[in-house]
Tab-separated table of C-alpha atoms in Angstrom:
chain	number	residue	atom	x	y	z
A	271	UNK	CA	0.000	0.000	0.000
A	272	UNK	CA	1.443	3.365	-0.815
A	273	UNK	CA	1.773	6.433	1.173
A	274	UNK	CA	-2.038	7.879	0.791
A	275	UNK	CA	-0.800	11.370	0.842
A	276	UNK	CA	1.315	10.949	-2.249
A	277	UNK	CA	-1.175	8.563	-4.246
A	278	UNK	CA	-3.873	9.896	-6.592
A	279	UNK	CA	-7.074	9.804	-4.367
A	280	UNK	CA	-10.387	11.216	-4.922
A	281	UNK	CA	-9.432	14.818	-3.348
A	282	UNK	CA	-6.567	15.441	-6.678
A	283	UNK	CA	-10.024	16.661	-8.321
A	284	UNK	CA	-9.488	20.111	-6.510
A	285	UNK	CA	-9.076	20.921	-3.071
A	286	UNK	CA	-11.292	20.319	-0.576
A	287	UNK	CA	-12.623	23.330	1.565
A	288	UNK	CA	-13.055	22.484	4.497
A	289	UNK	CA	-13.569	26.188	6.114
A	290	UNK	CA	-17.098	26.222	5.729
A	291	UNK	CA	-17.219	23.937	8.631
A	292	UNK	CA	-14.912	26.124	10.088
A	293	UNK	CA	-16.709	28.349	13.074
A	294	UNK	CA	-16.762	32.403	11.783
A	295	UNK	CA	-15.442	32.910	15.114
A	296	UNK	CA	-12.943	30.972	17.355
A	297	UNK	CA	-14.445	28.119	19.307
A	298	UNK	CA	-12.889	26.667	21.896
A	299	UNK	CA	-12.106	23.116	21.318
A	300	UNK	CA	-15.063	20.602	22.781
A	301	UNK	CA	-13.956	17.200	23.661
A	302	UNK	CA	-15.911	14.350	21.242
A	303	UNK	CA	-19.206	13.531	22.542
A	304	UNK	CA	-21.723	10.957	21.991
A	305	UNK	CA	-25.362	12.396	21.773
A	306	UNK	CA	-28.251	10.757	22.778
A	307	UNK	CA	-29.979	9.126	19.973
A	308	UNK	CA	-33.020	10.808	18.225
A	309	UNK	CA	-35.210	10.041	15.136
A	310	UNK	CA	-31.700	11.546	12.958
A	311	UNK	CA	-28.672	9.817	14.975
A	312	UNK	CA	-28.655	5.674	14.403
A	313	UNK	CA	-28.437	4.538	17.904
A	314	UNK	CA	-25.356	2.459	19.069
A	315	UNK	CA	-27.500	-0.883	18.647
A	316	UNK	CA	-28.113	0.289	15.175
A	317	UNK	CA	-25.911	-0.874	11.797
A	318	UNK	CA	-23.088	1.593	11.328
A	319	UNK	CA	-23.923	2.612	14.917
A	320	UNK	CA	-21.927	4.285	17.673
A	321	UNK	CA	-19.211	2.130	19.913
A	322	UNK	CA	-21.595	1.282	22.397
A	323	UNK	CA	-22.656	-2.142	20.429
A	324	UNK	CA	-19.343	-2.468	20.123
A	325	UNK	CA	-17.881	-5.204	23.302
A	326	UNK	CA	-14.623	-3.963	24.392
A	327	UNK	CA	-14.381	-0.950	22.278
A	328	UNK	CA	-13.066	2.496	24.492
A	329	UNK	CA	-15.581	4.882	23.384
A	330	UNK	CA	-12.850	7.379	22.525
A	331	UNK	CA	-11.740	5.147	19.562
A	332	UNK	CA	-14.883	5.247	17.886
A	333	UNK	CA	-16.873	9.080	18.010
A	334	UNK	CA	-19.818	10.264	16.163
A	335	UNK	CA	-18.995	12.894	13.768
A	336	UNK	CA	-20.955	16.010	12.697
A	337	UNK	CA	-21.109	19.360	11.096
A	338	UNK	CA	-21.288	20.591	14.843
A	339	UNK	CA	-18.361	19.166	16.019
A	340	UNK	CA	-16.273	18.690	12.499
A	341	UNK	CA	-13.720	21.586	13.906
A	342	UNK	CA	-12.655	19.726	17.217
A	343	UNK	CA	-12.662	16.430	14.458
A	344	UNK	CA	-10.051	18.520	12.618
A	345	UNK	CA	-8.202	19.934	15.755
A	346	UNK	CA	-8.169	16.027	17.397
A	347	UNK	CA	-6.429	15.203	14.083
A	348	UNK	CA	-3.204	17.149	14.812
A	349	UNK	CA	-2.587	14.417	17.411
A	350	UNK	CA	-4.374	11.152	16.334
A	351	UNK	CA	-4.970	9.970	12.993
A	352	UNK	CA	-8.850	10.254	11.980
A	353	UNK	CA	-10.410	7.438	9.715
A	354	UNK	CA	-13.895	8.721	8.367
A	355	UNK	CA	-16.904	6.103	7.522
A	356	UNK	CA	-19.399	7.801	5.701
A	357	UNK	CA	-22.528	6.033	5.946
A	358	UNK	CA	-26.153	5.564	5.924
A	359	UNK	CA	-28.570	3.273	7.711
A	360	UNK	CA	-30.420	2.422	4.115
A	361	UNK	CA	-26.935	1.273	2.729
A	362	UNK	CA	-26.377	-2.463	2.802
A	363	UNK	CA	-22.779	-2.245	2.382
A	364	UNK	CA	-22.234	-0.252	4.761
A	365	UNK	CA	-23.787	-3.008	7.047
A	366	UNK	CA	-20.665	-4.534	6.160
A	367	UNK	CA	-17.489	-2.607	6.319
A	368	UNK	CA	-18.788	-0.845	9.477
A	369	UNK	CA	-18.322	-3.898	12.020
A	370	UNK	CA	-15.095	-4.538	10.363
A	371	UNK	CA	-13.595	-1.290	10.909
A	372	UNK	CA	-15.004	-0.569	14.337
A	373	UNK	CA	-13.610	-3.981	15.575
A	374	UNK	CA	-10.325	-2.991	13.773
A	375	UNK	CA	-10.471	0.376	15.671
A	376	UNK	CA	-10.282	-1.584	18.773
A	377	UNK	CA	-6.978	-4.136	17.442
A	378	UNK	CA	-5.364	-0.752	17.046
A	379	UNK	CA	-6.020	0.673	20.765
A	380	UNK	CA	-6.419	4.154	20.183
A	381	UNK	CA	-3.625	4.088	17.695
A	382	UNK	CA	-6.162	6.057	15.558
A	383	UNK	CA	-9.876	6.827	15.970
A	384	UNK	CA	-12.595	5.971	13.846
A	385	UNK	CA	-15.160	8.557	13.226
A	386	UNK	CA	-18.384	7.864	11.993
A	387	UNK	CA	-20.469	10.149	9.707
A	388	UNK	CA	-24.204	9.538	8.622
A	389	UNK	CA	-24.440	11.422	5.448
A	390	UNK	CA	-28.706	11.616	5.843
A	391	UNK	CA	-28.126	13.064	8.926
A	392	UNK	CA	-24.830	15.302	7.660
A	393	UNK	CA	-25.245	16.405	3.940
A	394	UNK	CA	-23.040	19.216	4.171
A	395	UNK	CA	-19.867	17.071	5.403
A	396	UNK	CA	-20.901	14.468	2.255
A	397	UNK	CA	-20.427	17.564	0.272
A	398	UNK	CA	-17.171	19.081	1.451
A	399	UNK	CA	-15.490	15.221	0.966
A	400	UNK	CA	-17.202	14.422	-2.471
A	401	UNK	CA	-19.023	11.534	-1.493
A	402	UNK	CA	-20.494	10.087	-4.324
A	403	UNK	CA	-21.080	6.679	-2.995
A	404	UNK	CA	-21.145	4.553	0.548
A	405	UNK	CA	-20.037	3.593	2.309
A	406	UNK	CA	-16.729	5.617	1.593
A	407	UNK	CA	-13.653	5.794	3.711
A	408	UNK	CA	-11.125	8.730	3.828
A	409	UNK	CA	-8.380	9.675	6.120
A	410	UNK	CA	-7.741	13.164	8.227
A	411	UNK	CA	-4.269	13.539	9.073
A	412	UNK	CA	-2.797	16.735	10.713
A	413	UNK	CA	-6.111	18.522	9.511
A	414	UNK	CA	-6.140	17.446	5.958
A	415	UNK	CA	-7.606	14.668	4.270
A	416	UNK	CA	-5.790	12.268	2.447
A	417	UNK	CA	-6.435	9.332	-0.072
A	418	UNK	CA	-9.945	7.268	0.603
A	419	UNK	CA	-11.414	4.178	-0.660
A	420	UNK	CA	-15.270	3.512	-1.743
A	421	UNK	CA	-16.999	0.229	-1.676
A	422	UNK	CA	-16.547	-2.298	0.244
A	423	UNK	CA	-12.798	-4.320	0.481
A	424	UNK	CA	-11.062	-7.148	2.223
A	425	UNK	CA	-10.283	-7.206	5.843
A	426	UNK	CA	-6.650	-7.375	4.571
A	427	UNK	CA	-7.025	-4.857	2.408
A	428	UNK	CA	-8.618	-2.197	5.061
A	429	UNK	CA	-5.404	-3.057	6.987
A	430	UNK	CA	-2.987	-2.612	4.545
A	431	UNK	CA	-5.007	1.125	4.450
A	432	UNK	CA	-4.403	2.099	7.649
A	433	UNK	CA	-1.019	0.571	8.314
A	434	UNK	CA	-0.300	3.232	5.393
A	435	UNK	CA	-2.359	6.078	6.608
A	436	UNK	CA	-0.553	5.408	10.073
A	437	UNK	CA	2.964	5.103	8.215
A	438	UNK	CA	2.065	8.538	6.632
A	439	UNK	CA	1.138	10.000	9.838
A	440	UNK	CA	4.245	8.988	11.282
A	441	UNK	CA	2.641	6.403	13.989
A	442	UNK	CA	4.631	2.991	14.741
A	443	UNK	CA	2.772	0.975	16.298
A	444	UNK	CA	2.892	-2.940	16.718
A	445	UNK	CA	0.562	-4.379	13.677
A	446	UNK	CA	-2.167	-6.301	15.706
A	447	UNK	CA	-2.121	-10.331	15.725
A	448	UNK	CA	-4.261	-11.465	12.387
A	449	UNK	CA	-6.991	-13.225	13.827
A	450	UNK	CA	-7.024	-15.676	10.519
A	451	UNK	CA	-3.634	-16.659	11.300
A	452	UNK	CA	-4.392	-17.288	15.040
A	453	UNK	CA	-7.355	-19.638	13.860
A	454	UNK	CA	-5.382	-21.416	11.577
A	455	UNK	CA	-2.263	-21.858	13.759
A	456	UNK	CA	-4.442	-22.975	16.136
A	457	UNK	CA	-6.080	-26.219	14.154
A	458	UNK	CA	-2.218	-26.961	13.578
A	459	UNK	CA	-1.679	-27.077	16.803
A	460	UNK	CA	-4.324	-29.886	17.576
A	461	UNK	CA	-3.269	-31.384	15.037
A	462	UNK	CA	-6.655	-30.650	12.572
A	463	UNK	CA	-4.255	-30.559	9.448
A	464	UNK	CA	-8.041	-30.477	7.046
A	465	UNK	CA	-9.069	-27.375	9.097
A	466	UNK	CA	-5.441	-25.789	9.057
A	467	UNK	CA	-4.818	-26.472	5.350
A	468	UNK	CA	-8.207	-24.919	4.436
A	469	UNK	CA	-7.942	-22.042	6.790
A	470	UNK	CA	-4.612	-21.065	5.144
A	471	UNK	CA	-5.457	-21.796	1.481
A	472	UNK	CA	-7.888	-19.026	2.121
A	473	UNK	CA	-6.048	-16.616	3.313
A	474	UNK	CA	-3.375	-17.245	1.067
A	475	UNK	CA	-6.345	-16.565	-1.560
A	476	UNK	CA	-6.345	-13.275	0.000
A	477	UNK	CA	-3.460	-12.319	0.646
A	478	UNK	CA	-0.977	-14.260	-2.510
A	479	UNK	CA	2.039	-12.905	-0.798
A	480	UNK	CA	1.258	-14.175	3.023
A	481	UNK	CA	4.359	-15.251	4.541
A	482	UNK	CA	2.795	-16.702	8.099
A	483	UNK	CA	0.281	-18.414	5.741
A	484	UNK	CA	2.589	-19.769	3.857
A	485	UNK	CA	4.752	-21.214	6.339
A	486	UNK	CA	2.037	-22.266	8.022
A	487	UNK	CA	0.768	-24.568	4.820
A	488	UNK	CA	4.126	-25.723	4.632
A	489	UNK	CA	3.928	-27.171	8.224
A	490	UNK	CA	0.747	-28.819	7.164
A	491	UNK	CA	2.375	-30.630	4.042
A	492	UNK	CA	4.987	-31.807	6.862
A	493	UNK	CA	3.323	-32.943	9.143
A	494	UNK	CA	1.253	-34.958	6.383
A	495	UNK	CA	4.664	-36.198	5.137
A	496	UNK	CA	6.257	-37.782	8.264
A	497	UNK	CA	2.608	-39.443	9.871
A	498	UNK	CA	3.223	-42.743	11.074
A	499	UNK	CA	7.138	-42.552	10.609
A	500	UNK	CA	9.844	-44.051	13.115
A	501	UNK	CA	12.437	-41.719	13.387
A	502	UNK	CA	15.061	-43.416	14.190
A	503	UNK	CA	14.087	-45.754	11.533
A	504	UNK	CA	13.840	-43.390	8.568
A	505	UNK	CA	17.187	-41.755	9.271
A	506	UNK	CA	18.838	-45.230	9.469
A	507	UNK	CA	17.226	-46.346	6.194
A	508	UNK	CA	18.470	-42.405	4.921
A	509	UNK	CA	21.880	-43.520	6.055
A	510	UNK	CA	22.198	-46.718	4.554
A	511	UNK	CA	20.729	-45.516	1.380
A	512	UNK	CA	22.248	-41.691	0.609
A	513	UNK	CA	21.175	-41.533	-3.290
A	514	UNK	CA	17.276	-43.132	-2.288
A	515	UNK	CA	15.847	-39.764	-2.929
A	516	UNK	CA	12.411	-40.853	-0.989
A	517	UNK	CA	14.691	-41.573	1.892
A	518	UNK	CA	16.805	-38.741	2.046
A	519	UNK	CA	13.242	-36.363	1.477
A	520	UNK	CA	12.096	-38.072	4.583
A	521	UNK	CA	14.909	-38.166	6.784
A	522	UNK	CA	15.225	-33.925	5.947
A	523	UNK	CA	11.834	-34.060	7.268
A	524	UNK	CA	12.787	-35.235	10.046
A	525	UNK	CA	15.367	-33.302	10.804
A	526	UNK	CA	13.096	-30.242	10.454
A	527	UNK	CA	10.983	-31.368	12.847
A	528	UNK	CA	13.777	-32.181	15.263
A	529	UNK	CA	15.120	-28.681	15.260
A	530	UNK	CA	18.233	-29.694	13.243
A	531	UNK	CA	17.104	-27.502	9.520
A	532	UNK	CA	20.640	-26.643	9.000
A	533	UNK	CA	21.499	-30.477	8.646
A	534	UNK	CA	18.558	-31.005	6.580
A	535	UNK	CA	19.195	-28.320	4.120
A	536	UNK	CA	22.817	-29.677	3.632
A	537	UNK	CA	21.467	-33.386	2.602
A	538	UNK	CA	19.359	-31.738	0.022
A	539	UNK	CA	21.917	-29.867	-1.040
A	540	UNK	CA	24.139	-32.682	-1.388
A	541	UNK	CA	21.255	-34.880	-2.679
A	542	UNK	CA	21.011	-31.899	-5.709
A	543	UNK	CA	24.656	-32.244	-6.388
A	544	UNK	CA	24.197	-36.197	-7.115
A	545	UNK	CA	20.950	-36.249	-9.131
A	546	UNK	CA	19.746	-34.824	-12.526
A	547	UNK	CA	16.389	-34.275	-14.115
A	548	UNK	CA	13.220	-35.154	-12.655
A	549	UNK	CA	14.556	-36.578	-9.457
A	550	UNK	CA	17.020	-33.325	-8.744
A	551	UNK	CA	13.734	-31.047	-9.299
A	552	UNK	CA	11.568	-32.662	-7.091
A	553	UNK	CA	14.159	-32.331	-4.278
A	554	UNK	CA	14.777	-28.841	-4.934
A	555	UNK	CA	11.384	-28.360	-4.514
A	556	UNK	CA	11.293	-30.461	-1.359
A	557	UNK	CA	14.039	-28.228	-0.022
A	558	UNK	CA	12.001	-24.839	-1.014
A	559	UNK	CA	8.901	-26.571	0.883
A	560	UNK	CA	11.368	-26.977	4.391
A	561	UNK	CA	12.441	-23.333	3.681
A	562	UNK	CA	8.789	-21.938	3.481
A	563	UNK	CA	8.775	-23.807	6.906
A	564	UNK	CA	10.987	-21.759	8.374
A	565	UNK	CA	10.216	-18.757	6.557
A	566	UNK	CA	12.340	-15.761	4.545
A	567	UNK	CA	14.349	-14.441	7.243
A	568	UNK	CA	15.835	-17.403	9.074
A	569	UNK	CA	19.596	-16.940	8.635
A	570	UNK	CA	19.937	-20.684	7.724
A	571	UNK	CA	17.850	-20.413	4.989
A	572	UNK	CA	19.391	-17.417	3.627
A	573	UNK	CA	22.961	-19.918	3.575
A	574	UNK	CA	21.406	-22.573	2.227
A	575	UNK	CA	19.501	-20.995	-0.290
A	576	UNK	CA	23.309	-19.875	-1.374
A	577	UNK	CA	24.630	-23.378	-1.419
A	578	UNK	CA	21.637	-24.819	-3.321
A	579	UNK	CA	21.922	-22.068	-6.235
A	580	UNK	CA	25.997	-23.266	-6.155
A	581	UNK	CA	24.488	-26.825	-6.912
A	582	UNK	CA	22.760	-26.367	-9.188
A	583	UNK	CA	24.216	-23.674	-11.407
């Protein structure tokens, strides 16, 4: 995701005024509040509603926006990145990408605040932002808006959004746990390899370039590998036999599993070195399965991915 403020976004049309929600006079700043509901204002049981339907939610990360209070909106900005959901109570979509992004305002704890606007109820703010269809989503950062989305996208994709607006606000904070990930992981860990294998397929479906997902379906083709093995057996039957390709696969397996990679890698490596055509492929692609195991940024992948090009090239 690029920086939104450099990124053609819906506001390179012309600039957006946003002094006619400006006071004539100066006001003095009034901390969000969170009016009672009336026959205009959805109440917080309501779709697209305010954080009180939302369970464990701090009321300050989710506020109800307005024409009345749009300056302290602005002013609150300056400190806290401000992620605007215009919506309606009519608008199905909306129904949604609203739960998703007020739960995702909580993940973030106050990292930034999600404010809510209800264009029936606020025509004049759906004017100053150009909204031409909900819901839409656009960012306030230091008292300007930046780059927005319309429609409805991907849970990934509405965090890839604000990990950039936060980047471009100059916020670090620690990107919250993906719950997808967690599920999945978890159904590994019981050793559900149907569940964990479908739970990361989908993701991966997502998100193509997943590397916890990917690791994690690695560990899944693994485990599936070694089921019902004897250990000791398959690394005696590896030793007796070192060009029985099935033997050395299996025995690498192992070795994975027993927290010895390094020595794994180096009998594929070595395995590469003594085979040709079909059988060196498929253990080169055994050995690019263990290092999706491990993942990109283990150093002793990073070696052996060196010794394995110098095999085969």
């Amino acid at each position: 995701m690029s920086d939104p403020r450099t990124t053609p976004s819906i506001f390179t049309r012309g600039a957006v005024d946003l002094s006619a929600l400006r006071p004539s006079a100066p006001a003095r700043p009034a901390a969000p509040s969170t009016p009672a509901p009336t026959s205009d204002t959805p109440s917080p049981g309501a779709p697209g509603g305010l954080p009180g339907s939302v369970p464990g939610v701090s009321p300050e990360t989710i506020i109800e926006v307005t024409e009345a209070n749009f300056q302290s909106v602005l002013e609150r900005s300056l400190q806290t990145p401000i992620l605007l959901d215009f919506w309606a109570d009519w608008c199905e979509p909306c129904k949604q990408l609203s739960p998703v992004l007020e739960r995702l305002a909580g993940e973030y704890d106050g990292a930034w605040i999600l404010g809510k606007v209800d264009v029936d109820s606020n025509p004049r703010l759906a004017q100053v932002f150009r909204v031409q269809g909900i819901p839409m989503v656009t960012a306030v950062i230091g008292g300007q808006p930046v780059e927005g989305f319309t429609g409805v996208l991907s849970e990934v994709q509405i965090r890839q959004y604000i990990d950039a607006v936060l980047k471009a606000a100059g916020v670090s904070v620690e990107t919250p746990a993906d719950p997808r990930i967690d599920a999945a992981d978890d159904a590994l860990m019981v050793g559900d390899l149907d569940a964990a294998e479908a739970a990361y397929k989908k993701i991966l479906a997502e998100s193509p370039a997943d590397a916890a997902a990917e690791a994690g379906l690695a560990q899944v083709e693994l485990y599936r590998r070694i089921q019902g093995a004897d250990p000791a057996a398959v690394l005696a039957k590896a030793e007796a036999n070192p060009d029985d390709v099935e033997s050395q696969r299996l025995a690498a397996d192992i070795e994975v599993l027993s927290g010895q990679a390094p020595e794994a890698y180096a009998r594929l490596v070595r395995l590469v070195k003594r085979t040709t055509g079909d059988e060196r492929d498929a253990v080169r692609k055994h050995l690019l399965s263990l290092f999706s195991v491990a993942g990109p940024d283990d150093p002793a992948v990073a070696g052996a991915r060196r010794a394995l090009a110098s095999a085969l090239f």
